[in-house]
Amino acid sequence: MARTHIIGAGVAGLSTAVSLSGAGQAVTLYEASGQAGGRCRSYFDARLDCAIDNGNHLLLTGNRSTMRYLAETGATGELVGPASACFPFLDLRTGQGWHLRPGAGRLPWWILDPRRRVPDTRIRDYLSGLRLAVAGPHRTVTDCVGDHGILFERFWEPLAVAALNSPVRAGAASLLWPVLRETFGRGEAACRPRIARTGLSGTFVDPALEFLRRRGATVRFGIRLRGIGYERGHARGLDFGTETVALNADDSVVLALPPAAAAGLVPDLTVPEESHAIVNAHFRLSEPAHLPAELPFLGLIGGTAQWLFVRGEVASITISAADDMIDEQPDAIARKTWRDVAVALARDPDPLPRYRVVKEKRATFAQTPAQVKLRAGTRCRFANVYLAGDWIDTGLPATIESAIRSGHLAARAIEDTVP
């Protein structure tokens, strides 16, 4: 029986494995570290005395690949969020708060209602967004929507920085439009915000591993691929240093790895070469906190952090495109961001509570027009080698949705080759 060997047990690798196992394919999943999930996982932090996520992720109900993956693994109920689309924001400088409430139809009639749109904006302000739909590959977000004004500051900039993890003036317009098309462009039901109920591992990792166990897939941890032996345009063997796995004629290999790692294993593979950082900070509160309308997240304008997430006694912030902060000391980052949290939660800024700062120096590839051109496809020059990861050309930014979709694309490509 043909077997697919998947290298990397992050979300992309898990997605590939779940899709293939669900279709009755034989799968072996290899992971160099001691746990699955990659940049999407939870762990117990002794300093905070609780479990935290290594990063914060906000999803939308229109993320169809993610929703399919969670349905396959039985984890749909592990996402929580409001019954209708609602995005709360707070301007930390003025104390003004508001809620963005998209409407039900595919046409954005909701921008006609001042109670639904960004305050102090005009209807014509939103028309610039249509330029994103026809933006060429060289255009940036600000080439299309401008770089000033209330709507830019309160909507376009936070949306683009969060989606692209790149400075808004450098981010590729071609990647922001698909986000709008698949969520806001499908109406309110497709843009209801969702976060993990208890943690990323309990939502995206543990249910998938259990699914694979039930399907008879093999999962191996602590084993790193050192090289691939090629012959006549096919991969013929996997070198793990301490052992070599020979590949049968019908076997496939999926490299669900970061771009540089994939390039080191596939000769002449072109991949994005630049990256941007994300910084997260988690604070252990003395008592549970509550955000406006009892929502679990809040967009922050005018501060250091861009998003605040609250789960019980843990308040977490996210700073995207954080290259200028990645070398700062954790204490300095915590003090700076705690001021934002204290304002948002109406807490005393002193003393600084227990905290954990998590830095991802290469969180995503730099999603600029130049780097987007370097994204590889699912297939490469070797007939039985496939690629997966949020950096693959899925047509989407490098998000959980893109990572999961890349796994689906790899699985579909392999299934298409099965006699």
Short mmCIF file of C-alpha atoms in Angstrom, two decimals:
data_model
loop_
_atom_site.label_atom_id
_atom_site.label_comp_id
_atom_site.label_asym_id
_atom_site.label_seq_id
_atom_site.Cartn_x
_atom_site.Cartn_y
_atom_site.Cartn_z
CA MET A 1 0.00 0.00 0.00
CA ALA A 2 1.32 3.44 -0.89
CA ARG A 3 2.38 5.51 2.11
CA THR A 4 2.79 9.25 2.53
CA HIS A 5 5.66 10.41 4.72
CA ILE A 6 4.90 13.85 6.18
CA ILE A 7 7.80 15.82 7.60
CA GLY A 8 6.71 18.35 10.22
CA ALA A 9 3.78 18.10 12.64
CA GLY A 10 2.75 21.73 12.67
CA VAL A 11 -0.76 22.62 11.61
CA ALA A 12 0.10 22.18 7.91
CA GLY A 13 1.49 18.69 8.50
CA LEU A 14 -1.42 17.74 10.73
CA SER A 15 -3.88 18.99 8.13
CA THR A 16 -2.22 16.89 5.43
CA ALA A 17 -2.18 13.82 7.65
CA VAL A 18 -5.81 14.21 8.71
CA SER A 19 -6.99 14.62 5.12
CA LEU A 20 -5.08 11.60 3.85
CA SER A 21 -5.91 9.37 6.81
CA GLY A 22 -9.55 10.32 6.51
CA ALA A 23 -9.44 9.16 2.90
CA GLY A 24 -7.98 5.80 3.92
CA GLN A 25 -4.37 6.53 2.97
CA ALA A 26 -1.41 5.18 4.96
CA VAL A 27 0.47 7.98 6.71
CA THR A 28 3.62 8.41 8.77
CA LEU A 29 4.13 11.80 10.42
CA TYR A 30 7.61 12.83 11.60
CA GLU A 31 8.36 15.71 13.98
CA ALA A 32 11.82 16.86 15.05
CA SER A 33 10.67 18.27 18.39
CA GLY A 34 8.89 16.48 21.21
CA GLN A 35 5.43 17.84 20.46
CA ALA A 36 3.11 18.67 17.59
CA GLY A 37 1.63 22.04 16.71
CA GLY A 38 4.69 24.08 15.75
CA ARG A 39 3.81 27.76 16.21
CA CYS A 40 0.22 26.82 17.06
CA ARG A 41 0.31 25.09 20.41
CA SER A 42 -0.20 25.43 24.16
CA TYR A 43 2.11 24.64 27.03
CA PHE A 44 2.18 24.88 30.82
CA ASP A 45 4.12 27.90 32.03
CA ALA A 46 5.53 27.46 35.52
CA ARG A 47 5.98 31.19 36.06
CA LEU A 48 2.30 31.89 35.42
CA ASP A 49 1.22 28.55 36.91
CA CYS A 50 -1.19 27.91 34.06
CA ALA A 51 -1.35 26.83 30.45
CA ILE A 52 -0.82 29.49 27.78
CA ASP A 53 -0.62 29.56 24.00
CA ASN A 54 2.67 30.39 22.34
CA GLY A 55 0.73 32.92 20.26
CA ASN A 56 -2.73 34.42 19.92
CA HIS A 57 -4.91 33.62 16.92
CA LEU A 58 -8.21 35.16 15.91
CA LEU A 59 -10.18 33.17 13.35
CA LEU A 60 -13.35 33.87 11.41
CA THR A 61 -16.22 31.56 10.53
CA GLY A 62 -15.44 32.17 6.87
CA ASN A 63 -12.11 30.36 7.26
CA ARG A 64 -13.51 27.37 5.39
CA SER A 65 -10.36 25.24 5.44
CA THR A 66 -10.01 25.65 9.20
CA MET A 67 -13.67 24.82 9.77
CA ARG A 68 -13.37 21.70 7.61
CA TYR A 69 -10.28 20.57 9.52
CA LEU A 70 -11.97 21.04 12.89
CA ALA A 71 -15.06 19.19 11.67
CA GLU A 72 -12.89 16.28 10.51
CA THR A 73 -11.13 16.04 13.89
CA GLY A 74 -14.32 16.58 15.91
CA ALA A 75 -13.07 19.85 17.40
CA THR A 76 -15.60 22.34 16.03
CA GLY A 77 -16.92 22.94 19.54
CA GLU A 78 -13.47 24.03 20.71
CA LEU A 79 -13.93 27.46 19.11
CA VAL A 80 -15.93 30.14 20.91
CA GLY A 81 -17.17 33.56 19.92
CA PRO A 82 -20.22 35.77 19.55
CA ALA A 83 -23.43 34.66 17.86
CA SER A 84 -23.12 37.48 15.35
CA ALA A 85 -20.17 39.31 13.82
CA CYS A 86 -18.88 41.97 16.18
CA PHE A 87 -15.40 43.49 16.44
CA PRO A 88 -14.75 45.71 19.48
CA PHE A 89 -12.09 48.42 19.41
CA LEU A 90 -10.67 50.87 21.91
CA ASP A 91 -8.59 53.95 21.22
CA LEU A 92 -6.13 53.93 24.11
CA ARG A 93 -5.31 57.61 23.63
CA THR A 94 -8.84 58.96 23.93
CA GLY A 95 -10.75 56.18 25.64
CA GLN A 96 -13.25 56.03 22.76
CA GLY A 97 -14.64 52.57 22.12
CA TRP A 98 -16.78 51.19 19.31
CA HIS A 99 -17.99 47.99 17.69
CA LEU A 100 -17.69 47.17 14.00
CA ARG A 101 -20.78 45.13 13.01
CA PRO A 102 -20.87 43.79 9.44
CA GLY A 103 -24.26 43.12 7.91
CA ALA A 104 -25.82 39.88 6.68
CA GLY A 105 -25.71 40.40 2.91
CA ARG A 106 -22.84 39.96 0.51
CA LEU A 107 -23.14 43.61 -0.48
CA PRO A 108 -21.82 45.85 2.32
CA TRP A 109 -25.00 47.80 2.96
CA TRP A 110 -24.00 47.95 6.61
CA ILE A 111 -21.58 50.79 5.92
CA LEU A 112 -24.65 52.98 5.39
CA ASP A 113 -25.46 52.62 9.09
CA PRO A 114 -23.27 54.85 11.31
CA ARG A 115 -23.92 52.48 14.23
CA ARG A 116 -22.25 49.60 12.39
CA ARG A 117 -19.26 51.21 10.74
CA VAL A 118 -16.16 52.83 12.20
CA PRO A 119 -17.17 56.06 13.99
CA ASP A 120 -16.41 59.39 12.33
CA THR A 121 -16.03 57.78 8.89
CA ARG A 122 -18.00 58.54 5.74
CA ILE A 123 -19.51 56.11 3.27
CA ARG A 124 -17.18 57.22 0.48
CA ASP A 125 -14.17 56.44 2.67
CA TYR A 126 -14.84 52.72 2.16
CA LEU A 127 -14.83 52.86 -1.64
CA SER A 128 -11.02 52.80 -1.71
CA GLY A 129 -11.22 49.17 -0.62
CA LEU A 130 -12.45 48.23 -4.08
CA ARG A 131 -8.99 49.00 -5.43
CA LEU A 132 -7.72 45.94 -3.56
CA ALA A 133 -9.83 43.74 -5.84
CA VAL A 134 -7.92 44.81 -8.94
CA ALA A 135 -4.52 45.40 -7.36
CA GLY A 136 -1.61 44.07 -9.38
CA PRO A 137 1.20 41.97 -7.90
CA HIS A 138 3.41 45.01 -7.27
CA ARG A 139 0.86 47.01 -5.27
CA THR A 140 0.94 47.49 -1.52
CA VAL A 141 -2.05 47.97 0.75
CA THR A 142 -1.44 51.70 1.06
CA ASP A 143 -1.13 52.02 -2.72
CA CYS A 144 -4.81 51.08 -2.75
CA VAL A 145 -6.36 52.56 0.40
CA GLY A 146 -3.98 55.41 1.20
CA ASP A 147 -1.95 55.87 4.35
CA HIS A 148 -3.85 58.37 6.46
CA GLY A 149 -7.29 59.21 7.72
CA ILE A 150 -9.62 57.80 10.36
CA LEU A 151 -10.61 54.68 8.39
CA PHE A 152 -6.98 53.88 7.69
CA GLU A 153 -6.02 54.22 11.34
CA ARG A 154 -9.03 52.40 12.75
CA PHE A 155 -9.67 49.71 10.14
CA TRP A 156 -7.25 49.25 7.26
CA GLU A 157 -4.04 49.40 9.28
CA PRO A 158 -5.06 47.03 12.11
CA LEU A 159 -6.63 44.63 9.61
CA ALA A 160 -3.63 44.60 7.26
CA VAL A 161 -0.97 44.33 9.96
CA ALA A 162 -2.83 41.47 11.66
CA ALA A 163 -3.52 39.59 8.41
CA LEU A 164 -0.15 40.14 6.74
CA ASN A 165 2.19 40.49 9.72
CA SER A 166 3.99 43.17 7.76
CA PRO A 167 4.11 46.94 8.03
CA VAL A 168 1.00 48.22 6.30
CA ARG A 169 2.97 50.37 3.85
CA ALA A 170 4.89 47.30 2.66
CA GLY A 171 2.18 44.62 2.82
CA ALA A 172 1.00 43.04 -0.44
CA ALA A 173 -2.46 44.19 -1.51
CA SER A 174 -2.91 40.94 -3.43
CA LEU A 175 -3.05 39.01 -0.14
CA LEU A 176 -5.46 41.28 1.71
CA TRP A 177 -8.24 41.11 -0.88
CA PRO A 178 -8.74 37.30 -0.56
CA VAL A 179 -9.19 37.78 3.19
CA LEU A 180 -11.93 40.33 2.59
CA ARG A 181 -13.52 38.26 -0.19
CA GLU A 182 -13.76 35.08 1.89
CA THR A 183 -15.02 36.75 5.07
CA PHE A 184 -16.50 40.25 4.91
CA GLY A 185 -17.41 39.67 1.27
CA ARG A 186 -19.66 36.74 2.19
CA GLY A 187 -21.67 38.59 4.80
CA GLU A 188 -21.98 38.56 8.56
CA ALA A 189 -22.22 34.76 8.91
CA ALA A 190 -18.73 34.38 7.42
CA CYS A 191 -16.97 36.92 9.62
CA ARG A 192 -18.00 35.95 13.13
CA PRO A 193 -14.81 36.00 15.22
CA ARG A 194 -13.64 32.85 16.95
CA ILE A 195 -10.84 31.96 19.38
CA ALA A 196 -9.80 28.68 20.97
CA ARG A 197 -11.97 27.80 23.95
CA THR A 198 -9.19 26.61 26.26
CA GLY A 199 -6.05 26.76 24.12
CA LEU A 200 -4.54 26.13 20.72
CA SER A 201 -3.44 22.56 21.47
CA GLY A 202 -6.88 21.56 22.69
CA THR A 203 -8.38 22.91 19.46
CA PHE A 204 -5.89 22.26 16.67
CA VAL A 205 -3.42 19.65 17.90
CA ASP A 206 -4.73 17.11 20.41
CA PRO A 207 -7.96 16.26 18.51
CA ALA A 208 -5.94 15.80 15.31
CA LEU A 209 -3.45 13.46 17.00
CA GLU A 210 -6.32 11.44 18.45
CA PHE A 211 -7.95 11.29 15.01
CA LEU A 212 -4.71 10.00 13.49
CA ARG A 213 -4.34 7.42 16.26
CA ARG A 214 -7.82 6.08 15.59
CA ARG A 215 -7.07 5.90 11.86
CA GLY A 216 -3.90 3.90 12.40
CA ALA A 217 -1.44 6.60 11.32
CA THR A 218 2.11 6.46 12.66
CA VAL A 219 3.35 9.56 14.49
CA ARG A 220 7.01 9.84 15.48
CA PHE A 221 8.52 12.60 17.60
CA GLY A 222 12.16 13.55 18.14
CA ILE A 223 13.25 12.55 14.65
CA ARG A 224 14.74 15.14 12.28
CA LEU A 225 15.08 14.71 8.53
CA ARG A 226 18.70 15.32 7.48
CA GLY A 227 18.43 14.75 3.75
CA ILE A 228 16.51 13.17 0.90
CA GLY A 229 17.97 10.80 -1.63
CA TYR A 230 16.81 11.50 -5.18
CA GLU A 231 16.95 9.36 -8.28
CA ARG A 232 15.47 10.01 -11.73
CA GLY A 233 13.23 12.81 -10.60
CA HIS A 234 11.83 11.02 -7.56
CA ALA A 235 12.62 10.90 -3.85
CA ARG A 236 13.89 7.39 -3.05
CA GLY A 237 14.99 7.61 0.59
CA LEU A 238 14.75 9.70 3.76
CA ASP A 239 17.90 10.19 5.83
CA PHE A 240 17.16 10.80 9.52
CA GLY A 241 20.78 10.51 10.63
CA THR A 242 20.35 7.47 12.85
CA GLU A 243 18.21 5.64 10.31
CA THR A 244 17.24 5.68 6.65
CA VAL A 245 13.72 5.07 5.37
CA ALA A 246 13.56 3.62 1.86
CA LEU A 247 10.63 4.80 -0.21
CA ASN A 248 8.59 2.44 -2.32
CA ALA A 249 7.72 3.35 -5.88
CA ASP A 250 4.25 4.64 -4.96
CA ASP A 251 5.23 6.47 -1.75
CA SER A 252 5.00 10.24 -1.40
CA VAL A 253 6.76 12.82 0.75
CA VAL A 254 5.24 16.04 2.08
CA LEU A 255 7.59 18.66 3.46
CA ALA A 256 5.49 20.67 5.92
CA LEU A 257 8.42 22.78 7.03
CA PRO A 258 9.46 26.44 7.17
CA PRO A 259 10.72 27.80 3.84
CA ALA A 260 14.43 27.72 4.64
CA ALA A 261 14.22 24.13 5.90
CA ALA A 262 12.33 23.03 2.78
CA ALA A 263 14.87 24.76 0.54
CA GLY A 264 17.65 22.87 2.31
CA LEU A 265 16.06 19.56 1.35
CA VAL A 266 14.87 20.26 -2.21
CA PRO A 267 17.54 21.35 -4.70
CA ASP A 268 16.84 24.60 -6.58
CA LEU A 269 13.64 25.32 -4.64
CA THR A 270 12.77 29.02 -4.60
CA VAL A 271 11.26 30.22 -1.30
CA PRO A 272 10.64 33.54 0.49
CA GLU A 273 13.86 34.68 2.15
CA GLU A 274 12.68 37.48 4.46
CA SER A 275 10.51 37.23 7.56
CA HIS A 276 8.78 39.32 10.21
CA ALA A 277 8.42 38.79 13.93
CA ILE A 278 5.45 38.55 16.27
CA VAL A 279 5.66 39.27 19.98
CA ASN A 280 3.07 38.05 22.48
CA ALA A 281 2.85 38.77 26.18
CA HIS A 282 0.71 36.92 28.72
CA PHE A 283 -0.22 38.43 32.10
CA ARG A 284 -1.61 36.49 35.07
CA LEU A 285 -4.31 38.65 36.62
CA SER A 286 -5.38 38.61 40.25
CA GLU A 287 -8.98 37.99 39.19
CA PRO A 288 -10.81 37.23 35.93
CA ALA A 289 -11.25 40.15 33.55
CA HIS A 290 -14.13 41.06 31.29
CA LEU A 291 -14.09 42.91 28.00
CA PRO A 292 -16.88 44.95 26.35
CA ALA A 293 -20.00 42.95 25.44
CA GLU A 294 -18.35 39.94 27.15
CA LEU A 295 -16.29 39.33 24.02
CA PRO A 296 -12.95 37.50 24.45
CA PHE A 297 -10.86 39.97 22.44
CA LEU A 298 -10.41 43.69 21.84
CA GLY A 299 -8.66 45.63 19.10
CA LEU A 300 -6.34 48.33 20.44
CA ILE A 301 -5.64 51.58 18.59
CA GLY A 302 -2.83 53.98 19.47
CA GLY A 303 -0.81 51.70 21.74
CA THR A 304 2.03 49.23 21.49
CA ALA A 305 -0.14 46.13 21.26
CA GLN A 306 -2.73 45.68 18.53
CA TRP A 307 -4.95 43.00 20.04
CA LEU A 308 -5.90 41.97 23.56
CA PHE A 309 -7.28 38.53 24.38
CA VAL A 310 -8.76 37.51 27.73
CA ARG A 311 -9.32 33.97 28.94
CA GLY A 312 -10.19 33.85 32.63
CA GLU A 313 -7.29 35.21 34.67
CA VAL A 314 -4.92 35.47 31.70
CA ALA A 315 -4.75 38.58 29.55
CA SER A 316 -2.65 38.25 26.40
CA ILE A 317 -1.55 40.78 23.84
CA THR A 318 -0.22 40.47 20.31
CA ILE A 319 2.17 42.75 18.47
CA SER A 320 2.46 41.91 14.77
CA ALA A 321 5.25 43.10 12.47
CA ALA A 322 7.31 43.40 15.65
CA ASP A 323 10.83 43.43 14.20
CA ASP A 324 11.72 46.63 16.03
CA MET A 325 10.86 45.03 19.39
CA ILE A 326 12.26 41.55 18.98
CA ASP A 327 15.59 42.43 20.63
CA GLU A 328 14.07 44.32 23.56
CA GLN A 329 14.31 42.74 27.00
CA PRO A 330 11.19 40.86 28.11
CA ASP A 331 10.77 43.13 31.14
CA ALA A 332 10.74 46.23 28.95
CA ILE A 333 8.18 44.67 26.60
CA ALA A 334 6.01 43.56 29.51
CA ARG A 335 6.00 46.98 31.14
CA LYS A 336 5.23 48.73 27.89
CA THR A 337 2.37 46.42 26.94
CA TRP A 338 0.96 46.13 30.45
CA ARG A 339 0.17 49.84 30.27
CA ASP A 340 -2.09 49.09 27.29
CA VAL A 341 -3.73 46.19 29.11
CA ALA A 342 -4.25 48.20 32.29
CA VAL A 343 -6.04 50.95 30.37
CA ALA A 344 -8.21 48.48 28.46
CA LEU A 345 -9.18 46.54 31.59
CA ALA A 346 -9.36 49.55 33.91
CA ARG A 347 -6.65 48.08 36.14
CA ASP A 348 -3.92 49.72 38.19
CA PRO A 349 -0.78 49.93 36.02
CA ASP A 350 1.36 49.25 39.11
CA PRO A 351 2.64 46.79 40.06
CA LEU A 352 3.46 44.73 37.00
CA PRO A 353 1.76 41.29 37.34
CA ARG A 354 3.43 38.00 36.57
CA TYR A 355 4.07 37.78 32.86
CA ARG A 356 5.54 35.70 30.07
CA VAL A 357 6.82 37.26 26.85
CA VAL A 358 6.92 34.95 23.82
CA LYS A 359 8.92 36.02 20.77
CA GLU A 360 8.63 34.46 17.33
CA LYS A 361 11.49 36.05 15.39
CA ARG A 362 10.50 34.40 12.10
CA ALA A 363 6.78 34.12 12.69
CA THR A 364 5.85 34.47 9.00
CA PHE A 365 7.55 35.28 5.76
CA ALA A 366 7.58 38.98 4.89
CA GLN A 367 4.35 39.34 2.92
CA THR A 368 5.53 42.06 0.60
CA PRO A 369 5.01 42.05 -3.17
CA ALA A 370 8.62 40.99 -3.77
CA GLN A 371 8.52 38.08 -1.31
CA VAL A 372 5.06 36.90 -2.38
CA LYS A 373 6.53 36.21 -5.83
CA LEU A 374 8.88 33.68 -4.21
CA ARG A 375 6.13 31.47 -2.76
CA ALA A 376 6.37 27.91 -4.04
CA GLY A 377 3.47 25.80 -5.22
CA THR A 378 2.31 22.48 -3.81
CA ARG A 379 4.33 20.55 -6.40
CA CYS A 380 8.08 20.80 -6.96
CA ARG A 381 10.51 19.40 -9.53
CA PHE A 382 10.43 15.92 -7.95
CA ALA A 383 7.35 13.92 -8.87
CA ASN A 384 6.57 12.42 -5.46
CA VAL A 385 7.58 15.38 -3.26
CA TYR A 386 4.98 17.91 -2.17
CA LEU A 387 5.12 21.09 -0.10
CA ALA A 388 2.87 22.42 2.67
CA GLY A 389 3.00 25.36 5.06
CA ASP A 390 1.51 28.80 5.49
CA TRP A 391 4.19 30.17 3.14
CA ILE A 392 3.07 28.01 0.21
CA ASP A 393 1.13 29.81 -2.52
CA THR A 394 -2.39 29.23 -1.25
CA GLY A 395 -3.51 32.68 -2.39
CA LEU A 396 -3.90 33.67 1.28
CA PRO A 397 -1.67 35.39 3.83
CA ALA A 398 0.49 33.22 6.09
CA THR A 399 -2.16 32.37 8.67
CA ILE A 400 -3.60 29.24 10.29
CA GLU A 401 -6.13 29.19 7.46
CA SER A 402 -3.34 29.19 4.88
CA ALA A 403 -1.40 26.47 6.72
CA ILE A 404 -4.42 24.20 6.90
CA ARG A 405 -5.39 24.90 3.30
CA SER A 406 -1.87 24.04 2.16
CA GLY A 407 -2.29 20.64 3.80
CA HIS A 408 -5.57 20.11 1.98
CA LEU A 409 -3.92 21.06 -1.32
CA ALA A 410 -1.05 18.63 -0.74
CA ALA A 411 -3.44 15.82 0.18
CA ARG A 412 -5.57 16.48 -2.88
CA ALA A 413 -2.51 16.45 -5.15
CA ILE A 414 -1.41 13.11 -3.71
CA GLU A 415 -4.89 11.61 -4.00
CA ASP A 416 -5.00 12.66 -7.65
CA THR A 417 -1.94 10.50 -8.35
CA VAL A 418 -3.39 7.37 -6.72
CA PRO A 419 -4.46 4.88 -9.40
#
